[in-house]
Amino acid sequence: MDFDTVAGELYGGDLAEFVSARNAAAKAAKAEGNAELAAKIRELRKPTTAAAIVNRLAREDDAELRELAELGDELRDAHTRLAGDDLRALTRRRGELVRRIVHGLPSMSDTVSREVEATLEAVAADPGTAELAVAGRLTSVAHQDTDQWFTLAANAAPPSAGKRPAKLVEKAEPAKPKRDHRREEEERRQARAERERLRKEAAELAKERAVAERDLVRTERAAEQATARVEDLRTRLAEAEERAERATAEFEKAKETYEQADNAAEEARKAAEAR
């Protein structure tokens, strides 16, 4: 057992079984005497729904994710060179590629779709996020709320020779509407709060279900015991009724025999007196 293999299996497996599979792998590593590996495995975080979607995309076909990561390298290079035309063109390519990837994914809610889009944009913005995405090991939604150089890419014009970069502002094209990062962050915060509420609700329902299951098992066992007791009593009653019937028959027979003997004795007495 090694860490990369375990991590690959966990992040490539069923999201609903992540925690139980992770704990089982950590337990197995500890049983093998590798406490350090067990600790590393236990620290692996369960991915969010959006991160799991991107992880699955990486395993099914990572070509578009690699293209997005390479596009991020080009954007960073263009930003370093302050190449306004290149930045604008690359930014448009980034948006088109992100939309194409999202469009090709299975149907999802608007909230998850926005989180997936934010994660894909972060793949182009951050090499570390890109590496995790291509490896299929993202754990949470990544986003760049202060994406300043992407803003520059969309609005800046090429710098004039001999001018300071500050002159870019004077020669910039009319500013395009900026994304409302605060609104998006608030939506993400609300989504996280809703996920946490649902998680707690699911945990409470799981506890209630466990209690109900225990009560059901206890009740079923009691019912089985009561049924067995009733059957035993019924059997005993039938046997007692059978013995009573036999005793009654024997009593009637004995009574008849007694009466016959008594009659015979009475006849003998009368015959004796008559002599």
PDB file of C-alpha atoms in Angstrom:
ATOM      1  CA  MET A   1       0.000   0.000   0.000  1.00  0.00           C
ATOM      2  CA  ASP A   2       1.319   3.463  -0.926  1.00  0.00           C
ATOM      3  CA  PHE A   3      -0.117   6.956  -0.546  1.00  0.00           C
ATOM      4  CA  ASP A   4      -0.481   7.822  -4.259  1.00  0.00           C
ATOM      5  CA  THR A   5      -2.376   4.621  -4.993  1.00  0.00           C
ATOM      6  CA  VAL A   6      -4.734   5.120  -2.060  1.00  0.00           C
ATOM      7  CA  ALA A   7      -5.341   8.793  -2.906  1.00  0.00           C
ATOM      8  CA  GLY A   8      -6.004   7.914  -6.546  1.00  0.00           C
ATOM      9  CA  GLU A   9      -8.561   5.279  -5.564  1.00  0.00           C
ATOM     10  CA  LEU A  10     -10.292   7.558  -3.061  1.00  0.00           C
ATOM     11  CA  TYR A  11     -10.617  10.577  -5.365  1.00  0.00           C
ATOM     12  CA  GLY A  12     -11.620   8.339  -8.255  1.00  0.00           C
ATOM     13  CA  GLY A  13     -14.259   6.477  -6.255  1.00  0.00           C
ATOM     14  CA  ASP A  14     -17.829   7.152  -5.194  1.00  0.00           C
ATOM     15  CA  LEU A  15     -18.125  10.517  -3.424  1.00  0.00           C
ATOM     16  CA  ALA A  16     -20.743   9.141  -1.014  1.00  0.00           C
ATOM     17  CA  GLU A  17     -18.334   6.412   0.142  1.00  0.00           C
ATOM     18  CA  PHE A  18     -15.237   8.636   0.407  1.00  0.00           C
ATOM     19  CA  VAL A  19     -15.154   8.947   4.197  1.00  0.00           C
ATOM     20  CA  SER A  20     -15.771   5.258   4.920  1.00  0.00           C
ATOM     21  CA  ALA A  21     -13.240   4.206   2.237  1.00  0.00           C
ATOM     22  CA  ARG A  22     -10.652   6.675   3.587  1.00  0.00           C
ATOM     23  CA  ASN A  23     -11.083   5.470   7.158  1.00  0.00           C
ATOM     24  CA  ALA A  24     -10.854   1.841   6.046  1.00  0.00           C
ATOM     25  CA  ALA A  25      -7.627   2.543   4.124  1.00  0.00           C
ATOM     26  CA  ALA A  26      -6.124   4.369   7.122  1.00  0.00           C
ATOM     27  CA  LYS A  27      -7.076   1.480   9.383  1.00  0.00           C
ATOM     28  CA  ALA A  28      -5.494  -1.007   6.967  1.00  0.00           C
ATOM     29  CA  ALA A  29      -2.278   1.034   6.821  1.00  0.00           C
ATOM     30  CA  LYS A  30      -2.132   1.169  10.605  1.00  0.00           C
ATOM     31  CA  ALA A  31      -2.726  -2.596  10.803  1.00  0.00           C
ATOM     32  CA  GLU A  32       0.277  -3.044   8.511  1.00  0.00           C
ATOM     33  CA  GLY A  33       2.373  -1.088  10.995  1.00  0.00           C
ATOM     34  CA  ASN A  34       2.641   2.072   8.867  1.00  0.00           C
ATOM     35  CA  ALA A  35       1.321   4.724  11.271  1.00  0.00           C
ATOM     36  CA  GLU A  36       2.781   7.591   9.205  1.00  0.00           C
ATOM     37  CA  LEU A  37       0.917   6.481   6.064  1.00  0.00           C
ATOM     38  CA  ALA A  38      -2.257   5.983   8.087  1.00  0.00           C
ATOM     39  CA  ALA A  39      -2.012   9.565   9.377  1.00  0.00           C
ATOM     40  CA  LYS A  40      -1.497  10.950   5.848  1.00  0.00           C
ATOM     41  CA  ILE A  41      -4.478   9.021   4.531  1.00  0.00           C
ATOM     42  CA  ARG A  42      -6.665  10.196   7.407  1.00  0.00           C
ATOM     43  CA  GLU A  43      -5.823  13.819   6.515  1.00  0.00           C
ATOM     44  CA  LEU A  44      -7.244  13.463   2.980  1.00  0.00           C
ATOM     45  CA  ARG A  45     -10.293  15.702   2.726  1.00  0.00           C
ATOM     46  CA  LYS A  46     -13.554  14.698   1.096  1.00  0.00           C
ATOM     47  CA  PRO A  47     -13.995  16.675  -2.132  1.00  0.00           C
ATOM     48  CA  THR A  48     -16.958  18.939  -2.668  1.00  0.00           C
ATOM     49  CA  THR A  49     -19.455  18.064  -5.375  1.00  0.00           C
ATOM     50  CA  ALA A  50     -17.885  20.561  -7.796  1.00  0.00           C
ATOM     51  CA  ALA A  51     -14.354  19.303  -7.093  1.00  0.00           C
ATOM     52  CA  ALA A  52     -15.522  15.710  -7.557  1.00  0.00           C
ATOM     53  CA  ILE A  53     -16.957  16.637 -10.973  1.00  0.00           C
ATOM     54  CA  VAL A  54     -13.615  18.090 -12.071  1.00  0.00           C
ATOM     55  CA  ASN A  55     -11.773  15.056 -10.672  1.00  0.00           C
ATOM     56  CA  ARG A  56     -14.028  12.755 -12.690  1.00  0.00           C
ATOM     57  CA  LEU A  57     -13.406  14.868 -15.797  1.00  0.00           C
ATOM     58  CA  ALA A  58      -9.639  14.461 -15.280  1.00  0.00           C
ATOM     59  CA  ARG A  59      -9.996  10.685 -15.157  1.00  0.00           C
ATOM     60  CA  GLU A  60     -12.324  10.410 -18.142  1.00  0.00           C
ATOM     61  CA  ASP A  61     -10.413  12.789 -20.439  1.00  0.00           C
ATOM     62  CA  ASP A  62      -7.885  15.291 -19.089  1.00  0.00           C
ATOM     63  CA  ALA A  63      -7.077  16.856 -22.494  1.00  0.00           C
ATOM     64  CA  GLU A  64      -9.211  19.965 -21.916  1.00  0.00           C
ATOM     65  CA  LEU A  65      -7.896  20.408 -18.362  1.00  0.00           C
ATOM     66  CA  ARG A  66      -4.327  20.188 -19.655  1.00  0.00           C
ATOM     67  CA  GLU A  67      -5.188  22.715 -22.353  1.00  0.00           C
ATOM     68  CA  LEU A  68      -6.607  25.019 -19.676  1.00  0.00           C
ATOM     69  CA  ALA A  69      -3.460  24.617 -17.539  1.00  0.00           C
ATOM     70  CA  GLU A  70      -1.221  25.383 -20.534  1.00  0.00           C
ATOM     71  CA  LEU A  71      -3.397  28.405 -21.327  1.00  0.00           C
ATOM     72  CA  GLY A  72      -2.720  29.608 -17.793  1.00  0.00           C
ATOM     73  CA  ASP A  73       1.037  29.430 -18.431  1.00  0.00           C
ATOM     74  CA  GLU A  74       0.563  31.521 -21.578  1.00  0.00           C
ATOM     75  CA  LEU A  75      -1.532  34.062 -19.679  1.00  0.00           C
ATOM     76  CA  ARG A  76       1.119  34.422 -17.002  1.00  0.00           C
ATOM     77  CA  ASP A  77       3.808  34.859 -19.627  1.00  0.00           C
ATOM     78  CA  ALA A  78       1.773  37.494 -21.474  1.00  0.00           C
ATOM     79  CA  HIS A  79       1.141  39.308 -18.220  1.00  0.00           C
ATOM     80  CA  THR A  80       4.838  39.334 -17.427  1.00  0.00           C
ATOM     81  CA  ARG A  81       5.517  40.849 -20.858  1.00  0.00           C
ATOM     82  CA  LEU A  82       2.583  43.282 -20.470  1.00  0.00           C
ATOM     83  CA  ALA A  83       1.397  42.149 -23.899  1.00  0.00           C
ATOM     84  CA  GLY A  84      -2.119  43.614 -23.917  1.00  0.00           C
ATOM     85  CA  ASP A  85      -3.273  42.124 -27.218  1.00  0.00           C
ATOM     86  CA  ASP A  86      -2.074  38.672 -26.227  1.00  0.00           C
ATOM     87  CA  LEU A  87      -3.702  38.992 -22.798  1.00  0.00           C
ATOM     88  CA  ARG A  88      -7.077  39.902 -24.289  1.00  0.00           C
ATOM     89  CA  ALA A  89      -6.945  37.096 -26.819  1.00  0.00           C
ATOM     90  CA  LEU A  90      -5.877  34.536 -24.229  1.00  0.00           C
ATOM     91  CA  THR A  91      -8.568  35.706 -21.804  1.00  0.00           C
ATOM     92  CA  ARG A  92     -11.215  35.211 -24.486  1.00  0.00           C
ATOM     93  CA  ARG A  93      -9.821  31.736 -25.171  1.00  0.00           C
ATOM     94  CA  ARG A  94      -9.959  30.967 -21.458  1.00  0.00           C
ATOM     95  CA  GLY A  95     -13.624  31.966 -21.224  1.00  0.00           C
ATOM     96  CA  GLU A  96     -14.548  29.964 -24.333  1.00  0.00           C
ATOM     97  CA  LEU A  97     -12.700  26.887 -23.100  1.00  0.00           C
ATOM     98  CA  VAL A  98     -14.278  27.053 -19.631  1.00  0.00           C
ATOM     99  CA  ARG A  99     -17.754  27.409 -21.158  1.00  0.00           C
ATOM    100  CA  ARG A 100     -17.089  24.520 -23.544  1.00  0.00           C
ATOM    101  CA  ILE A 101     -15.981  22.247 -20.688  1.00  0.00           C
ATOM    102  CA  VAL A 102     -18.979  23.151 -18.504  1.00  0.00           C
ATOM    103  CA  HIS A 103     -21.358  22.689 -21.444  1.00  0.00           C
ATOM    104  CA  GLY A 104     -20.012  19.176 -22.000  1.00  0.00           C
ATOM    105  CA  LEU A 105     -20.623  18.101 -18.392  1.00  0.00           C
ATOM    106  CA  PRO A 106     -23.795  16.314 -17.203  1.00  0.00           C
ATOM    107  CA  SER A 107     -26.698  18.456 -16.031  1.00  0.00           C
ATOM    108  CA  MET A 108     -26.124  20.104 -12.637  1.00  0.00           C
ATOM    109  CA  SER A 109     -27.652  22.811 -10.457  1.00  0.00           C
ATOM    110  CA  ASP A 110     -26.828  26.469 -11.059  1.00  0.00           C
ATOM    111  CA  THR A 111     -24.883  26.639  -7.795  1.00  0.00           C
ATOM    112  CA  VAL A 112     -22.702  23.630  -8.617  1.00  0.00           C
ATOM    113  CA  SER A 113     -22.272  24.889 -12.192  1.00  0.00           C
ATOM    114  CA  ARG A 114     -20.921  28.215 -10.901  1.00  0.00           C
ATOM    115  CA  GLU A 115     -18.568  26.413  -8.513  1.00  0.00           C
ATOM    116  CA  VAL A 116     -17.281  24.189 -11.304  1.00  0.00           C
ATOM    117  CA  GLU A 117     -16.744  27.236 -13.514  1.00  0.00           C
ATOM    118  CA  ALA A 118     -14.858  29.019 -10.708  1.00  0.00           C
ATOM    119  CA  THR A 119     -12.679  25.956 -10.219  1.00  0.00           C
ATOM    120  CA  LEU A 120     -11.872  25.724 -13.936  1.00  0.00           C
ATOM    121  CA  GLU A 121     -10.943  29.410 -13.998  1.00  0.00           C
ATOM    122  CA  ALA A 122      -8.621  28.779 -11.051  1.00  0.00           C
ATOM    123  CA  VAL A 123      -6.966  25.959 -13.012  1.00  0.00           C
ATOM    124  CA  ALA A 124      -5.837  28.607 -15.500  1.00  0.00           C
ATOM    125  CA  ALA A 125      -4.919  31.050 -12.725  1.00  0.00           C
ATOM    126  CA  ASP A 126      -2.930  28.859 -10.351  1.00  0.00           C
ATOM    127  CA  PRO A 127      -0.325  26.183 -11.264  1.00  0.00           C
ATOM    128  CA  GLY A 128      -0.943  24.316  -7.998  1.00  0.00           C
ATOM    129  CA  THR A 129      -4.671  24.095  -8.662  1.00  0.00           C
ATOM    130  CA  ALA A 130      -3.932  23.012 -12.221  1.00  0.00           C
ATOM    131  CA  GLU A 131      -1.654  20.222 -11.013  1.00  0.00           C
ATOM    132  CA  LEU A 132      -4.291  18.914  -8.596  1.00  0.00           C
ATOM    133  CA  ALA A 133      -7.025  19.157 -11.226  1.00  0.00           C
ATOM    134  CA  VAL A 134      -5.071  17.256 -13.880  1.00  0.00           C
ATOM    135  CA  ALA A 135      -4.181  14.612 -11.256  1.00  0.00           C
ATOM    136  CA  GLY A 136      -7.862  14.353 -10.304  1.00  0.00           C
ATOM    137  CA  ARG A 137      -7.245  15.208  -6.630  1.00  0.00           C
ATOM    138  CA  LEU A 138      -9.071  18.479  -6.027  1.00  0.00           C
ATOM    139  CA  THR A 139     -10.808  18.638  -2.665  1.00  0.00           C
ATOM    140  CA  SER A 140     -12.667  21.943  -2.724  1.00  0.00           C
ATOM    141  CA  VAL A 141     -13.815  24.728  -4.984  1.00  0.00           C
ATOM    142  CA  ALA A 142     -10.860  26.936  -5.934  1.00  0.00           C
ATOM    143  CA  HIS A 143     -11.377  30.534  -6.942  1.00  0.00           C
ATOM    144  CA  GLN A 144      -9.467  33.796  -7.324  1.00  0.00           C
ATOM    145  CA  ASP A 145     -11.428  36.635  -5.744  1.00  0.00           C
ATOM    146  CA  THR A 146      -8.571  39.088  -6.361  1.00  0.00           C
ATOM    147  CA  ASP A 147      -7.837  38.047  -9.939  1.00  0.00           C
ATOM    148  CA  GLN A 148      -6.059  41.310 -10.719  1.00  0.00           C
ATOM    149  CA  TRP A 149      -3.982  40.168 -13.656  1.00  0.00           C
ATOM    150  CA  PHE A 150      -7.013  38.640 -15.370  1.00  0.00           C
ATOM    151  CA  THR A 151      -8.672  42.057 -15.038  1.00  0.00           C
ATOM    152  CA  LEU A 152      -5.591  43.617 -16.554  1.00  0.00           C
ATOM    153  CA  ALA A 153      -5.720  41.044 -19.339  1.00  0.00           C
ATOM    154  CA  ALA A 154      -9.218  42.057 -20.291  1.00  0.00           C
ATOM    155  CA  ASN A 155      -8.731  45.822 -20.141  1.00  0.00           C
ATOM    156  CA  ALA A 156      -5.099  46.739 -20.703  1.00  0.00           C
ATOM    157  CA  ALA A 157      -3.614  47.970 -23.973  1.00  0.00           C
ATOM    158  CA  PRO A 158       0.010  47.227 -25.065  1.00  0.00           C
ATOM    159  CA  PRO A 159       2.508  49.488 -23.268  1.00  0.00           C
ATOM    160  CA  SER A 160       4.133  52.256 -25.291  1.00  0.00           C
ATOM    161  CA  ALA A 161       7.917  52.191 -25.606  1.00  0.00           C
ATOM    162  CA  GLY A 162       9.623  54.206 -22.934  1.00  0.00           C
ATOM    163  CA  LYS A 163       6.472  54.696 -20.925  1.00  0.00           C
ATOM    164  CA  ARG A 164       5.854  53.446 -17.433  1.00  0.00           C
ATOM    165  CA  PRO A 165       3.277  50.703 -16.962  1.00  0.00           C
ATOM    166  CA  ALA A 166       1.042  53.274 -15.298  1.00  0.00           C
ATOM    167  CA  LYS A 167       0.403  54.748 -18.778  1.00  0.00           C
ATOM    168  CA  LEU A 168      -1.483  51.575 -19.608  1.00  0.00           C
ATOM    169  CA  VAL A 169      -4.412  53.020 -17.705  1.00  0.00           C
ATOM    170  CA  GLU A 170      -4.468  56.116 -19.909  1.00  0.00           C
ATOM    171  CA  LYS A 171      -4.445  54.012 -23.109  1.00  0.00           C
ATOM    172  CA  ALA A 172      -6.810  51.324 -21.882  1.00  0.00           C
ATOM    173  CA  GLU A 173      -9.899  50.417 -23.818  1.00  0.00           C
ATOM    174  CA  PRO A 174     -13.260  51.184 -22.200  1.00  0.00           C
ATOM    175  CA  ALA A 175     -13.548  48.981 -19.143  1.00  0.00           C
ATOM    176  CA  LYS A 176     -15.717  45.937 -19.499  1.00  0.00           C
ATOM    177  CA  PRO A 177     -18.183  45.195 -16.757  1.00  0.00           C
ATOM    178  CA  LYS A 178     -16.357  43.538 -13.900  1.00  0.00           C
ATOM    179  CA  ARG A 179     -17.584  40.400 -12.303  1.00  0.00           C
ATOM    180  CA  ASP A 180     -19.330  41.010  -9.033  1.00  0.00           C
ATOM    181  CA  HIS A 181     -16.926  39.011  -6.869  1.00  0.00           C
ATOM    182  CA  ARG A 182     -18.665  40.004  -3.661  1.00  0.00           C
ATOM    183  CA  ARG A 183     -21.994  38.722  -4.951  1.00  0.00           C
ATOM    184  CA  GLU A 184     -20.369  35.503  -6.186  1.00  0.00           C
ATOM    185  CA  GLU A 185     -18.584  35.027  -2.853  1.00  0.00           C
ATOM    186  CA  GLU A 186     -21.876  35.581  -1.023  1.00  0.00           C
ATOM    187  CA  GLU A 187     -23.531  32.958  -3.242  1.00  0.00           C
ATOM    188  CA  ARG A 188     -20.667  30.561  -2.552  1.00  0.00           C
ATOM    189  CA  ARG A 189     -20.953  31.306   1.182  1.00  0.00           C
ATOM    190  CA  GLN A 190     -24.674  30.619   1.091  1.00  0.00           C
ATOM    191  CA  ALA A 191     -24.048  27.402  -0.860  1.00  0.00           C
ATOM    192  CA  ARG A 192     -21.477  26.287   1.718  1.00  0.00           C
ATOM    193  CA  ALA A 193     -23.898  27.118   4.529  1.00  0.00           C
ATOM    194  CA  GLU A 194     -26.653  25.174   2.785  1.00  0.00           C
ATOM    195  CA  ARG A 195     -24.344  22.181   2.284  1.00  0.00           C
ATOM    196  CA  GLU A 196     -23.375  22.313   5.960  1.00  0.00           C
ATOM    197  CA  ARG A 197     -27.041  22.515   6.977  1.00  0.00           C
ATOM    198  CA  LEU A 198     -27.910  19.539   4.782  1.00  0.00           C
ATOM    199  CA  ARG A 199     -24.900  17.629   6.102  1.00  0.00           C
ATOM    200  CA  LYS A 200     -26.006  18.189   9.709  1.00  0.00           C
ATOM    201  CA  GLU A 201     -29.589  17.324   8.843  1.00  0.00           C
ATOM    202  CA  ALA A 202     -28.434  14.128   7.142  1.00  0.00           C
ATOM    203  CA  ALA A 203     -26.323  13.252  10.175  1.00  0.00           C
ATOM    204  CA  GLU A 204     -29.282  13.779  12.529  1.00  0.00           C
ATOM    205  CA  LEU A 205     -31.528  11.690  10.291  1.00  0.00           C
ATOM    206  CA  ALA A 206     -28.878   8.972  10.211  1.00  0.00           C
ATOM    207  CA  LYS A 207     -28.804   8.940  14.025  1.00  0.00           C
ATOM    208  CA  GLU A 208     -32.593   8.769  14.195  1.00  0.00           C
ATOM    209  CA  ARG A 209     -32.605   5.959  11.669  1.00  0.00           C
ATOM    210  CA  ALA A 210     -30.010   4.031  13.679  1.00  0.00           C
ATOM    211  CA  VAL A 211     -32.108   4.389  16.832  1.00  0.00           C
ATOM    212  CA  ALA A 212     -35.222   3.317  14.933  1.00  0.00           C
ATOM    213  CA  GLU A 213     -33.378   0.305  13.531  1.00  0.00           C
ATOM    214  CA  ARG A 214     -32.259  -0.734  17.018  1.00  0.00           C
ATOM    215  CA  ASP A 215     -35.816  -0.348  18.315  1.00  0.00           C
ATOM    216  CA  LEU A 216     -37.140  -2.348  15.387  1.00  0.00           C
ATOM    217  CA  VAL A 217     -34.667  -5.171  15.982  1.00  0.00           C
ATOM    218  CA  ARG A 218     -35.484  -5.195  19.719  1.00  0.00           C
ATOM    219  CA  THR A 219     -39.234  -5.185  19.004  1.00  0.00           C
ATOM    220  CA  GLU A 220     -38.920  -7.946  16.415  1.00  0.00           C
ATOM    221  CA  ARG A 221     -36.918 -10.056  18.856  1.00  0.00           C
ATOM    222  CA  ALA A 222     -39.519  -9.489  21.583  1.00  0.00           C
ATOM    223  CA  ALA A 223     -42.312 -10.383  19.150  1.00  0.00           C
ATOM    224  CA  GLU A 224     -40.506 -13.565  18.130  1.00  0.00           C
ATOM    225  CA  GLN A 225     -40.027 -14.532  21.768  1.00  0.00           C
ATOM    226  CA  ALA A 226     -43.684 -13.806  22.546  1.00  0.00           C
ATOM    227  CA  THR A 227     -44.824 -15.832  19.533  1.00  0.00           C
ATOM    228  CA  ALA A 228     -42.628 -18.730  20.594  1.00  0.00           C
ATOM    229  CA  ARG A 229     -44.062 -18.506  24.129  1.00  0.00           C
ATOM    230  CA  VAL A 230     -47.628 -18.503  22.775  1.00  0.00           C
ATOM    231  CA  GLU A 231     -46.883 -21.549  20.609  1.00  0.00           C
ATOM    232  CA  ASP A 232     -45.380 -23.322  23.614  1.00  0.00           C
ATOM    233  CA  LEU A 233     -48.433 -22.530  25.716  1.00  0.00           C
ATOM    234  CA  ARG A 234     -50.734 -23.667  22.934  1.00  0.00           C
ATOM    235  CA  THR A 235     -48.845 -26.962  22.710  1.00  0.00           C
ATOM    236  CA  ARG A 236     -49.035 -27.435  26.480  1.00  0.00           C
ATOM    237  CA  LEU A 237     -52.746 -26.593  26.470  1.00  0.00           C
ATOM    238  CA  ALA A 238     -53.430 -29.112  23.706  1.00  0.00           C
ATOM    239  CA  GLU A 239     -51.521 -31.779  25.636  1.00  0.00           C
ATOM    240  CA  ALA A 240     -53.410 -30.899  28.846  1.00  0.00           C
ATOM    241  CA  GLU A 241     -56.754 -31.041  27.008  1.00  0.00           C
ATOM    242  CA  GLU A 242     -55.804 -34.438  25.577  1.00  0.00           C
ATOM    243  CA  ARG A 243     -54.873 -35.738  29.043  1.00  0.00           C
ATOM    244  CA  ALA A 244     -58.125 -34.356  30.440  1.00  0.00           C
ATOM    245  CA  GLU A 245     -60.098 -36.143  27.742  1.00  0.00           C
ATOM    246  CA  ARG A 246     -58.323 -39.413  28.503  1.00  0.00           C
ATOM    247  CA  ALA A 247     -58.892 -38.951  32.241  1.00  0.00           C
ATOM    248  CA  THR A 248     -62.592 -38.239  31.637  1.00  0.00           C
ATOM    249  CA  ALA A 249     -62.913 -41.334  29.473  1.00  0.00           C
ATOM    250  CA  GLU A 250     -61.166 -43.455  32.098  1.00  0.00           C
ATOM    251  CA  PHE A 251     -63.382 -41.948  34.805  1.00  0.00           C
ATOM    252  CA  GLU A 252     -66.538 -42.750  32.839  1.00  0.00           C
ATOM    253  CA  LYS A 253     -65.302 -46.267  32.236  1.00  0.00           C
ATOM    254  CA  ALA A 254     -64.438 -46.751  35.918  1.00  0.00           C
ATOM    255  CA  LYS A 255     -67.806 -45.303  36.922  1.00  0.00           C
ATOM    256  CA  GLU A 256     -69.574 -47.716  34.607  1.00  0.00           C
ATOM    257  CA  THR A 257     -67.572 -50.628  36.004  1.00  0.00           C
ATOM    258  CA  TYR A 258     -68.381 -49.497  39.554  1.00  0.00           C
ATOM    259  CA  GLU A 259     -72.067 -49.208  38.818  1.00  0.00           C
ATOM    260  CA  GLN A 260     -72.085 -52.658  37.235  1.00  0.00           C
ATOM    261  CA  ALA A 261     -70.296 -54.121  40.276  1.00  0.00           C
ATOM    262  CA  ASP A 262     -72.635 -52.283  42.615  1.00  0.00           C
ATOM    263  CA  ASN A 263     -75.693 -53.576  40.800  1.00  0.00           C
ATOM    264  CA  ALA A 264     -74.282 -57.097  40.846  1.00  0.00           C
ATOM    265  CA  ALA A 265     -73.664 -56.821  44.581  1.00  0.00           C
ATOM    266  CA  GLU A 266     -77.196 -55.539  45.146  1.00  0.00           C
ATOM    267  CA  GLU A 267     -78.645 -58.423  43.160  1.00  0.00           C
ATOM    268  CA  ALA A 268     -76.554 -60.919  45.131  1.00  0.00           C
ATOM    269  CA  ARG A 269     -77.709 -59.397  48.429  1.00  0.00           C
ATOM    270  CA  LYS A 270     -81.338 -59.581  47.428  1.00  0.00           C
ATOM    271  CA  ALA A 271     -80.918 -63.213  46.291  1.00  0.00           C
ATOM    272  CA  ALA A 272     -79.332 -64.120  49.619  1.00  0.00           C
ATOM    273  CA  GLU A 273     -82.155 -62.534  51.583  1.00  0.00           C
ATOM    274  CA  ALA A 274     -84.716 -64.356  49.526  1.00  0.00           C
ATOM    275  CA  ARG A 275     -83.401 -67.760  50.589  1.00  0.00           C
TER     276      ARG A 275
END
